[in-house]
mmCIF file of C-alpha atoms and ligand atoms in Angstrom:
data_model
loop_
_atom_site.group_PDB
_atom_site.id
_atom_site.type_symbol
_atom_site.label_atom_id
_atom_site.label_comp_id
_atom_site.label_asym_id
_atom_site.label_seq_id
_atom_site.Cartn_x
_atom_site.Cartn_y
_atom_site.Cartn_z
ATOM 1 C CA UNK A 1 -20.774 -10.911 -6.986
ATOM 2 C CA UNK A 2 -18.182 -9.463 -4.126
ATOM 3 C CA UNK A 3 -16.478 -5.969 -4.234
ATOM 4 C CA UNK A 4 -13.255 -4.495 -3.693
ATOM 5 C CA UNK A 5 -12.283 -1.257 -3.295
ATOM 6 C CA UNK A 6 -8.709 0.114 -3.448
ATOM 7 C CA UNK A 7 -7.077 3.061 -2.672
ATOM 8 C CA UNK A 8 -4.077 4.875 -4.932
ATOM 9 C CA UNK A 9 -5.480 3.522 -8.331
ATOM 10 C CA UNK A 10 -3.521 5.914 -10.619
ATOM 11 C CA UNK A 11 -0.512 4.070 -11.304
ATOM 12 C CA UNK A 12 1.622 1.226 -10.309
ATOM 13 C CA UNK A 13 0.678 -1.600 -7.500
ATOM 14 C CA UNK A 14 -2.913 0.014 -7.226
ATOM 15 C CA UNK A 15 -3.599 0.042 -11.129
ATOM 16 C CA UNK A 16 -2.471 -3.515 -11.396
ATOM 17 C CA UNK A 17 -4.173 -4.901 -8.538
ATOM 18 C CA UNK A 18 -7.873 -3.299 -10.240
ATOM 19 C CA UNK A 19 -7.032 -4.982 -13.168
ATOM 20 C CA UNK A 20 -6.427 -8.073 -11.678
ATOM 21 C CA UNK A 21 -9.928 -8.213 -9.724
ATOM 22 C CA UNK A 22 -11.571 -6.823 -12.737
ATOM 23 C CA UNK A 23 -10.346 -9.555 -15.117
ATOM 24 C CA UNK A 24 -11.972 -11.833 -12.613
ATOM 25 C CA UNK A 25 -15.146 -10.684 -12.361
ATOM 26 C CA UNK A 26 -15.380 -8.931 -9.445
ATOM 27 C CA UNK A 27 -16.792 -5.345 -8.698
ATOM 28 C CA UNK A 28 -14.216 -3.027 -8.181
ATOM 29 C CA UNK A 29 -14.281 0.455 -6.852
ATOM 30 C CA UNK A 30 -10.907 2.226 -7.713
ATOM 31 C CA UNK A 31 -9.988 4.993 -6.043
ATOM 32 C CA UNK A 32 -7.610 7.891 -6.953
ATOM 33 C CA UNK A 33 -6.649 11.228 -5.486
ATOM 34 C CA UNK A 34 -7.423 12.464 -9.011
ATOM 35 C CA UNK A 35 -10.183 10.428 -10.384
ATOM 36 C CA UNK A 36 -9.047 9.400 -13.974
ATOM 37 C CA UNK A 37 -11.168 6.448 -15.356
ATOM 38 C CA UNK A 38 -9.288 5.974 -18.656
ATOM 39 C CA UNK A 39 -6.144 4.289 -16.974
ATOM 40 C CA UNK A 40 -8.517 1.286 -16.457
ATOM 41 C CA UNK A 41 -10.437 -0.928 -19.221
ATOM 42 C CA UNK A 42 -14.010 0.108 -19.343
ATOM 43 C CA UNK A 43 -16.106 -2.067 -17.339
ATOM 44 C CA UNK A 44 -19.960 -2.270 -15.705
ATOM 45 C CA UNK A 45 -18.152 -3.331 -12.788
ATOM 46 C CA UNK A 46 -15.532 -0.783 -12.851
ATOM 47 C CA UNK A 47 -16.292 2.477 -10.414
ATOM 48 C CA UNK A 48 -13.708 5.419 -10.021
ATOM 49 C CA UNK A 49 -14.259 7.189 -7.176
ATOM 50 C CA UNK A 50 -12.023 10.430 -5.695
ATOM 51 C CA UNK A 51 -10.194 9.704 -2.179
ATOM 52 C CA UNK A 52 -7.338 11.337 -0.677
ATOM 53 C CA UNK A 53 -6.873 9.131 2.427
ATOM 54 C CA UNK A 54 -5.246 12.367 4.315
ATOM 55 C CA UNK A 55 -8.654 13.636 4.110
ATOM 56 C CA UNK A 56 -11.202 12.370 6.554
ATOM 57 C CA UNK A 57 -14.208 13.944 4.805
ATOM 58 C CA UNK A 58 -12.856 12.467 1.426
ATOM 59 C CA UNK A 59 -12.871 8.828 2.931
ATOM 60 C CA UNK A 60 -16.204 9.730 4.299
ATOM 61 C CA UNK A 61 -17.654 10.430 1.016
ATOM 62 C CA UNK A 62 -16.003 7.629 -0.965
ATOM 63 C CA UNK A 63 -17.298 5.355 1.338
ATOM 64 C CA UNK A 64 -20.545 6.230 1.321
ATOM 65 C CA UNK A 65 -20.594 6.390 -2.297
ATOM 66 C CA UNK A 66 -19.432 2.816 -2.603
ATOM 67 C CA UNK A 67 -21.662 1.052 -0.699
ATOM 68 C CA UNK A 68 -21.165 -2.215 0.960
ATOM 69 C CA UNK A 69 -17.687 -3.541 0.272
ATOM 70 C CA UNK A 70 -15.846 -7.116 0.589
ATOM 71 C CA UNK A 71 -12.674 -6.121 0.698
ATOM 72 C CA UNK A 72 -10.376 -3.312 1.559
ATOM 73 C CA UNK A 73 -6.912 -2.696 -0.034
ATOM 74 C CA UNK A 74 -4.968 0.147 1.571
ATOM 75 C CA UNK A 75 -2.030 0.291 -1.164
ATOM 76 C CA UNK A 76 -1.925 4.221 -1.221
ATOM 77 C CA UNK A 77 1.355 5.423 -0.080
ATOM 78 C CA UNK A 78 4.831 6.775 -1.145
ATOM 79 C CA UNK A 79 8.272 7.100 -0.058
ATOM 80 C CA UNK A 80 11.021 9.425 0.956
ATOM 81 C CA UNK A 81 14.721 9.227 0.941
ATOM 82 C CA UNK A 82 17.059 11.026 3.746
ATOM 83 C CA UNK A 83 19.893 10.987 6.356
ATOM 84 C CA UNK A 84 16.943 11.053 9.152
ATOM 85 C CA UNK A 85 19.046 14.080 10.472
ATOM 86 C CA UNK A 86 18.222 16.046 7.778
ATOM 87 C CA UNK A 87 14.459 15.312 7.203
ATOM 88 C CA UNK A 88 12.100 18.113 8.153
ATOM 89 C CA UNK A 89 9.744 16.902 10.476
ATOM 90 C CA UNK A 90 6.733 17.977 8.320
ATOM 91 C CA UNK A 91 8.127 15.848 5.781
ATOM 92 C CA UNK A 92 7.937 12.745 8.540
ATOM 93 C CA UNK A 93 4.403 13.750 9.505
ATOM 94 C CA UNK A 94 3.159 13.752 5.744
ATOM 95 C CA UNK A 95 4.600 10.247 5.199
ATOM 96 C CA UNK A 96 2.783 9.088 8.317
ATOM 97 C CA UNK A 97 -0.316 10.903 7.377
ATOM 98 C CA UNK A 98 -0.258 8.969 4.080
ATOM 99 C CA UNK A 99 1.481 5.210 4.588
ATOM 100 C CA UNK A 100 0.027 4.887 8.375
ATOM 101 C CA UNK A 101 -2.780 7.361 9.612
ATOM 102 C CA UNK A 102 -4.610 6.900 5.729
ATOM 103 C CA UNK A 103 -4.708 3.010 6.278
ATOM 104 C CA UNK A 104 -5.702 3.130 9.711
ATOM 105 C CA UNK A 105 -8.349 5.443 9.104
ATOM 106 C CA UNK A 106 -9.849 3.626 6.009
ATOM 107 C CA UNK A 107 -9.343 0.313 8.138
ATOM 108 C CA UNK A 108 -11.269 1.878 11.036
ATOM 109 C CA UNK A 109 -14.253 3.165 8.744
ATOM 110 C CA UNK A 110 -14.793 0.047 7.221
ATOM 111 C CA UNK A 111 -14.560 -2.638 10.458
ATOM 112 C CA UNK A 112 -18.158 -2.139 11.729
ATOM 113 C CA UNK A 113 -19.664 -3.098 8.239
ATOM 114 C CA UNK A 114 -17.284 -5.913 8.292
ATOM 115 C CA UNK A 115 -18.198 -7.028 11.674
ATOM 116 C CA UNK A 116 -21.696 -6.757 11.624
ATOM 117 C CA UNK A 117 -21.834 -9.082 8.362
ATOM 118 C CA UNK A 118 -19.392 -11.405 9.927
ATOM 119 C CA UNK A 119 -17.039 -10.913 6.892
ATOM 120 C CA UNK A 120 -14.861 -8.997 5.099
ATOM 121 C CA UNK A 121 -10.899 -8.431 4.336
ATOM 122 C CA UNK A 122 -8.432 -5.497 5.016
ATOM 123 C CA UNK A 123 -5.271 -6.007 3.120
ATOM 124 C CA UNK A 124 -2.630 -3.334 3.890
ATOM 125 C CA UNK A 125 0.190 -3.086 1.563
ATOM 126 C CA UNK A 126 3.221 -2.454 3.682
ATOM 127 C CA UNK A 127 7.086 -3.049 2.715
ATOM 128 C CA UNK A 128 9.799 -5.603 2.739
ATOM 129 C CA UNK A 129 12.044 -2.630 3.753
ATOM 130 C CA UNK A 130 10.265 -3.358 7.350
ATOM 131 C CA UNK A 131 12.273 -7.167 7.343
ATOM 132 C CA UNK A 132 15.715 -5.290 7.843
ATOM 133 C CA UNK A 133 17.384 -2.261 8.360
ATOM 134 C CA UNK A 134 17.789 0.053 5.455
ATOM 135 C CA UNK A 135 19.618 3.522 5.809
ATOM 136 C CA UNK A 136 18.164 6.882 4.054
ATOM 137 C CA UNK A 137 14.751 5.432 4.543
ATOM 138 C CA UNK A 138 14.213 5.551 8.190
ATOM 139 C CA UNK A 139 11.286 7.630 8.412
ATOM 140 C CA UNK A 140 9.791 5.689 5.559
ATOM 141 C CA UNK A 141 10.477 2.013 6.947
ATOM 142 C CA UNK A 142 9.250 3.368 10.346
ATOM 143 C CA UNK A 143 5.377 4.321 8.465
ATOM 144 C CA UNK A 144 5.212 0.980 6.917
ATOM 145 C CA UNK A 145 6.413 -1.235 10.509
ATOM 146 C CA UNK A 146 3.697 0.764 12.300
ATOM 147 C CA UNK A 147 1.340 -0.456 9.160
ATOM 148 C CA UNK A 148 2.569 -4.085 10.300
ATOM 149 C CA UNK A 149 2.027 -3.813 13.987
ATOM 150 C CA UNK A 150 -1.185 -2.352 13.478
ATOM 151 C CA UNK A 151 -2.487 -4.870 11.373
ATOM 152 C CA UNK A 152 -1.313 -7.504 13.500
ATOM 153 C CA UNK A 153 -2.944 -6.302 16.576
ATOM 154 C CA UNK A 154 -6.202 -5.602 14.575
ATOM 155 C CA UNK A 155 -6.080 -8.533 13.065
ATOM 156 C CA UNK A 156 -6.338 -10.489 16.547
ATOM 157 C CA UNK A 157 -9.424 -8.039 17.382
ATOM 158 C CA UNK A 158 -11.557 -9.208 14.818
ATOM 159 C CA UNK A 159 -10.470 -12.952 13.637
ATOM 160 C CA UNK A 160 -13.257 -13.684 15.919
ATOM 161 C CA UNK A 161 -16.117 -11.756 14.137
ATOM 162 C CA UNK A 162 -14.660 -13.291 10.629
ATOM 163 C CA UNK A 163 -12.919 -10.637 9.740
ATOM 164 C CA UNK A 164 -9.081 -11.058 7.905
ATOM 165 C CA UNK A 165 -6.197 -8.300 8.004
ATOM 166 C CA UNK A 166 -3.309 -9.295 5.994
ATOM 167 C CA UNK A 167 0.013 -7.588 4.939
ATOM 168 C CA UNK A 168 1.376 -7.454 1.558
ATOM 169 C CA UNK A 169 5.459 -7.055 1.741
ATOM 170 C CA UNK A 170 6.662 -6.281 -1.801
ATOM 171 C CA UNK A 171 10.147 -5.572 -2.759
ATOM 172 C CA UNK A 172 11.575 -2.742 -4.756
ATOM 173 C CA UNK A 173 9.278 -2.140 -7.715
ATOM 174 C CA UNK A 174 11.149 0.035 -10.515
ATOM 175 C CA UNK A 175 8.294 -0.500 -13.009
ATOM 176 C CA UNK A 176 5.941 2.101 -10.543
ATOM 177 C CA UNK A 177 5.996 5.602 -9.997
ATOM 178 C CA UNK A 178 7.397 4.948 -6.547
ATOM 179 C CA UNK A 179 11.008 5.883 -7.504
ATOM 180 C CA UNK A 180 9.580 9.201 -8.840
ATOM 181 C CA UNK A 181 7.814 9.837 -5.535
ATOM 182 C CA UNK A 182 11.207 9.353 -3.550
ATOM 183 C CA UNK A 183 13.133 11.515 -5.706
ATOM 184 C CA UNK A 184 10.813 14.169 -4.850
ATOM 185 C CA UNK A 185 10.775 13.611 -1.203
ATOM 186 C CA UNK A 186 14.009 13.607 -0.790
ATOM 187 C CA UNK A 187 16.588 16.092 1.530
ATOM 188 C CA UNK A 188 20.040 16.039 2.871
ATOM 189 C CA UNK A 189 21.232 13.459 0.340
ATOM 190 C CA UNK A 190 23.737 15.565 -0.731
ATOM 191 C CA UNK A 191 25.492 16.425 2.754
ATOM 192 C CA UNK A 192 28.900 15.520 2.042
ATOM 193 C CA UNK A 193 29.103 13.366 5.516
ATOM 194 C CA UNK A 194 26.662 11.085 4.185
ATOM 195 C CA UNK A 195 27.796 10.736 0.545
ATOM 196 C CA UNK A 196 29.366 7.454 0.835
ATOM 197 C CA UNK A 197 26.091 6.351 2.237
ATOM 198 C CA UNK A 198 24.100 7.531 -0.247
ATOM 199 C CA UNK A 199 26.353 5.879 -3.296
ATOM 200 C CA UNK A 200 26.149 2.589 -1.720
ATOM 201 C CA UNK A 201 22.214 2.470 -0.879
ATOM 202 C CA UNK A 202 21.473 4.162 -4.229
ATOM 203 C CA UNK A 203 24.088 2.271 -6.193
ATOM 204 C CA UNK A 204 22.763 -0.890 -4.722
ATOM 205 C CA UNK A 205 19.503 0.252 -5.910
ATOM 206 C CA UNK A 206 20.289 0.532 -9.560
ATOM 207 C CA UNK A 207 22.104 -2.394 -9.373
ATOM 208 C CA UNK A 208 20.302 -5.689 -11.336
ATOM 209 C CA UNK A 209 19.015 -8.293 -9.219
ATOM 210 C CA UNK A 210 15.743 -9.329 -8.393
ATOM 211 C CA UNK A 211 12.855 -7.254 -8.262
ATOM 212 C CA UNK A 212 9.143 -6.887 -7.833
ATOM 213 C CA UNK A 213 6.646 -6.686 -10.576
ATOM 214 C CA UNK A 214 3.427 -4.981 -10.017
ATOM 215 C CA UNK A 215 1.636 -8.394 -10.863
ATOM 216 C CA UNK A 216 3.645 -10.205 -8.289
ATOM 217 C CA UNK A 217 1.863 -7.625 -5.794
ATOM 218 C CA UNK A 218 -1.827 -7.905 -7.228
ATOM 219 C CA UNK A 219 -1.350 -11.773 -7.343
ATOM 220 C CA UNK A 220 -0.578 -11.673 -3.306
ATOM 221 C CA UNK A 221 -3.452 -9.209 -2.765
ATOM 222 C CA UNK A 222 -5.968 -11.687 -4.772
ATOM 223 C CA UNK A 223 -4.286 -14.567 -2.577
ATOM 224 C CA UNK A 224 -5.177 -13.044 0.851
ATOM 225 C CA UNK A 225 -8.834 -11.661 -0.423
ATOM 226 C CA UNK A 226 -9.590 -14.933 -1.749
ATOM 227 C CA UNK A 227 -7.965 -17.667 0.210
ATOM 228 C CA UNK A 228 -9.034 -17.928 4.019
ATOM 229 C CA UNK A 229 -5.851 -20.155 4.510
ATOM 230 C CA UNK A 230 -3.216 -17.682 3.333
ATOM 231 C CA UNK A 231 -0.841 -16.228 6.010
ATOM 232 C CA UNK A 232 -1.159 -12.576 7.773
ATOM 233 C CA UNK A 233 1.950 -11.712 5.919
ATOM 234 C CA UNK A 234 2.468 -12.151 2.290
ATOM 235 C CA UNK A 235 5.938 -11.839 0.417
ATOM 236 C CA UNK A 236 5.420 -10.319 -3.340
ATOM 237 C CA UNK A 237 8.432 -10.137 -5.645
ATOM 238 C CA UNK A 238 11.440 -12.333 -5.529
ATOM 239 C CA UNK A 239 13.584 -10.209 -4.085
ATOM 240 C CA UNK A 240 11.317 -9.440 -0.959
ATOM 241 C CA UNK A 241 11.367 -13.513 -0.892
ATOM 242 C CA UNK A 242 15.163 -13.040 -0.722
ATOM 243 C CA UNK A 243 15.197 -10.519 2.097
ATOM 244 C CA UNK A 244 12.951 -12.435 4.307
ATOM 245 C CA UNK A 245 15.476 -15.440 3.799
ATOM 246 C CA UNK A 246 18.373 -13.084 4.928
ATOM 247 C CA UNK A 247 15.983 -11.754 7.998
ATOM 248 C CA UNK A 248 15.498 -14.891 9.332
HETATM 249 N N1 NAP B 1 7.355 0.559 -5.662
HETATM 250 C C1 NAP B 1 8.295 0.012 -5.007
HETATM 251 O O1 NAP B 1 9.325 -0.234 -4.860
HETATM 252 C C2 NAP B 1 7.592 -0.355 -3.529
HETATM 253 C C3 NAP B 1 7.678 -1.529 -2.492
HETATM 254 C C4 NAP B 1 7.559 -1.418 -1.633
HETATM 255 C C5 NAP B 1 6.223 -1.013 -1.356
HETATM 256 N N2 NAP B 1 5.649 -0.037 -2.241
HETATM 257 C C6 NAP B 1 4.350 0.580 -1.569
HETATM 258 O O2 NAP B 1 3.296 0.268 -2.435
HETATM 259 C C7 NAP B 1 2.267 1.066 -2.625
HETATM 260 C C8 NAP B 1 2.405 1.335 -3.910
HETATM 261 O O3 NAP B 1 3.017 2.272 -4.401
HETATM 262 P P1 NAP B 1 3.407 2.161 -6.229
HETATM 263 O O4 NAP B 1 4.921 1.275 -6.074
HETATM 264 O O5 NAP B 1 2.381 1.052 -6.788
HETATM 265 O O6 NAP B 1 3.928 3.711 -6.434
HETATM 266 P P2 NAP B 1 3.314 4.884 -7.372
HETATM 267 O O7 NAP B 1 2.954 4.132 -8.997
HETATM 268 O O8 NAP B 1 3.596 5.825 -6.651
HETATM 269 O O9 NAP B 1 1.215 4.368 -6.477
HETATM 270 C C9 NAP B 1 1.343 5.133 -5.353
HETATM 271 C C10 NAP B 1 -0.259 5.644 -5.147
HETATM 272 O O10 NAP B 1 -0.625 5.989 -4.144
HETATM 273 C C11 NAP B 1 -1.311 7.040 -4.534
HETATM 274 N N3 NAP B 1 -1.400 7.944 -3.410
HETATM 275 C C12 NAP B 1 -0.270 8.669 -2.727
HETATM 276 N N4 NAP B 1 -0.623 9.634 -1.544
HETATM 277 C C13 NAP B 1 -2.102 9.481 -1.606
HETATM 278 C C14 NAP B 1 -3.303 10.078 -0.937
HETATM 279 N N5 NAP B 1 -3.219 10.847 0.038
HETATM 280 N N6 NAP B 1 -4.436 9.742 -1.217
HETATM 281 C C15 NAP B 1 -4.578 8.952 -2.301
HETATM 282 N N7 NAP B 1 -3.824 8.041 -2.507
HETATM 283 C C16 NAP B 1 -2.547 8.452 -2.566
HETATM 284 C C17 NAP B 1 -1.025 7.715 -5.442
HETATM 285 O O11 NAP B 1 -1.769 8.595 -6.271
HETATM 286 P P3 NAP B 1 -1.328 10.211 -6.868
HETATM 287 O O12 NAP B 1 -1.413 9.478 -8.521
HETATM 288 O O13 NAP B 1 -2.660 10.618 -6.905
HETATM 289 O O14 NAP B 1 -0.098 10.680 -6.513
HETATM 290 C C18 NAP B 1 -0.826 6.563 -6.393
HETATM 291 O O15 NAP B 1 -1.926 6.125 -6.904
HETATM 292 C C19 NAP B 1 2.809 2.406 -1.660
HETATM 293 O O16 NAP B 1 2.105 1.927 -0.248
HETATM 294 C C20 NAP B 1 4.236 2.044 -1.521
HETATM 295 O O17 NAP B 1 4.768 2.667 -0.195
HETATM 296 C C21 NAP B 1 6.301 0.257 -3.536
#
């Protein structure tokens, strides 16, 4: 029986992905900043562990408690909206600490066991926002574009050891808590110089159209974990597919 460790399982994509693997008889180590086992169905194959991806000691403790794993899913992350000139550098750093450096730190921590075993998969949840420029999201987009670049390079480093690296690129998913985190990490959106752009960008987000469902992400992660022939980049969601076609 295989084991997956997933970060950011308290809600959204991480929670749905944990359910997806549990339903398919995997052992699941569902990690959260504040462990709440009740968000997932009870199972002997489920362990819920505390993990804040920005804290090295928290990473060390969680991986030690988890024991050997077969698949790591770096999903924890949050968004922020701002005209870049108005975004405090402390907020930019906070985004990178979680979205980028958290992903890198977890990956670095599991690679030795994967290399020694000659098997293992890392799936990094990035975003379709990396496929084309989006105003008012420069720092968030950059934090995820760095994840793409890092994942692609490490993939080439570890492929010969039997270790696979994948990116899952979801589109916009209004059903998760992501929108809430974006709203609580905004700055400068009330600046008069950017009023037109704010209306345009946020108006387009409110409009109906294709979206991504958490299940789309869970299925893409499942495919990356289980199908050695799956591509390095997997799109998740109808809108992500449309964006990729536009960007091509
Ligand atoms: N929803 C979208 O439109 C969208 C689109 C593309 C990509 N994504 C990406 O998909 C991933 C999941 O987002 P989601 O939509 O499912 O949003 P979500 O419901 O807000 O889930 C984000 C998860 O990340 C966790 N998290 C945040 N900071 C953390 C930290 N320092 N350490 C550990 N966990 C942390 C949150 O935990 P807490 O409960 O502790 O805050 C939560 O469990 C993120 O990486 C996001 O950037 C989302």
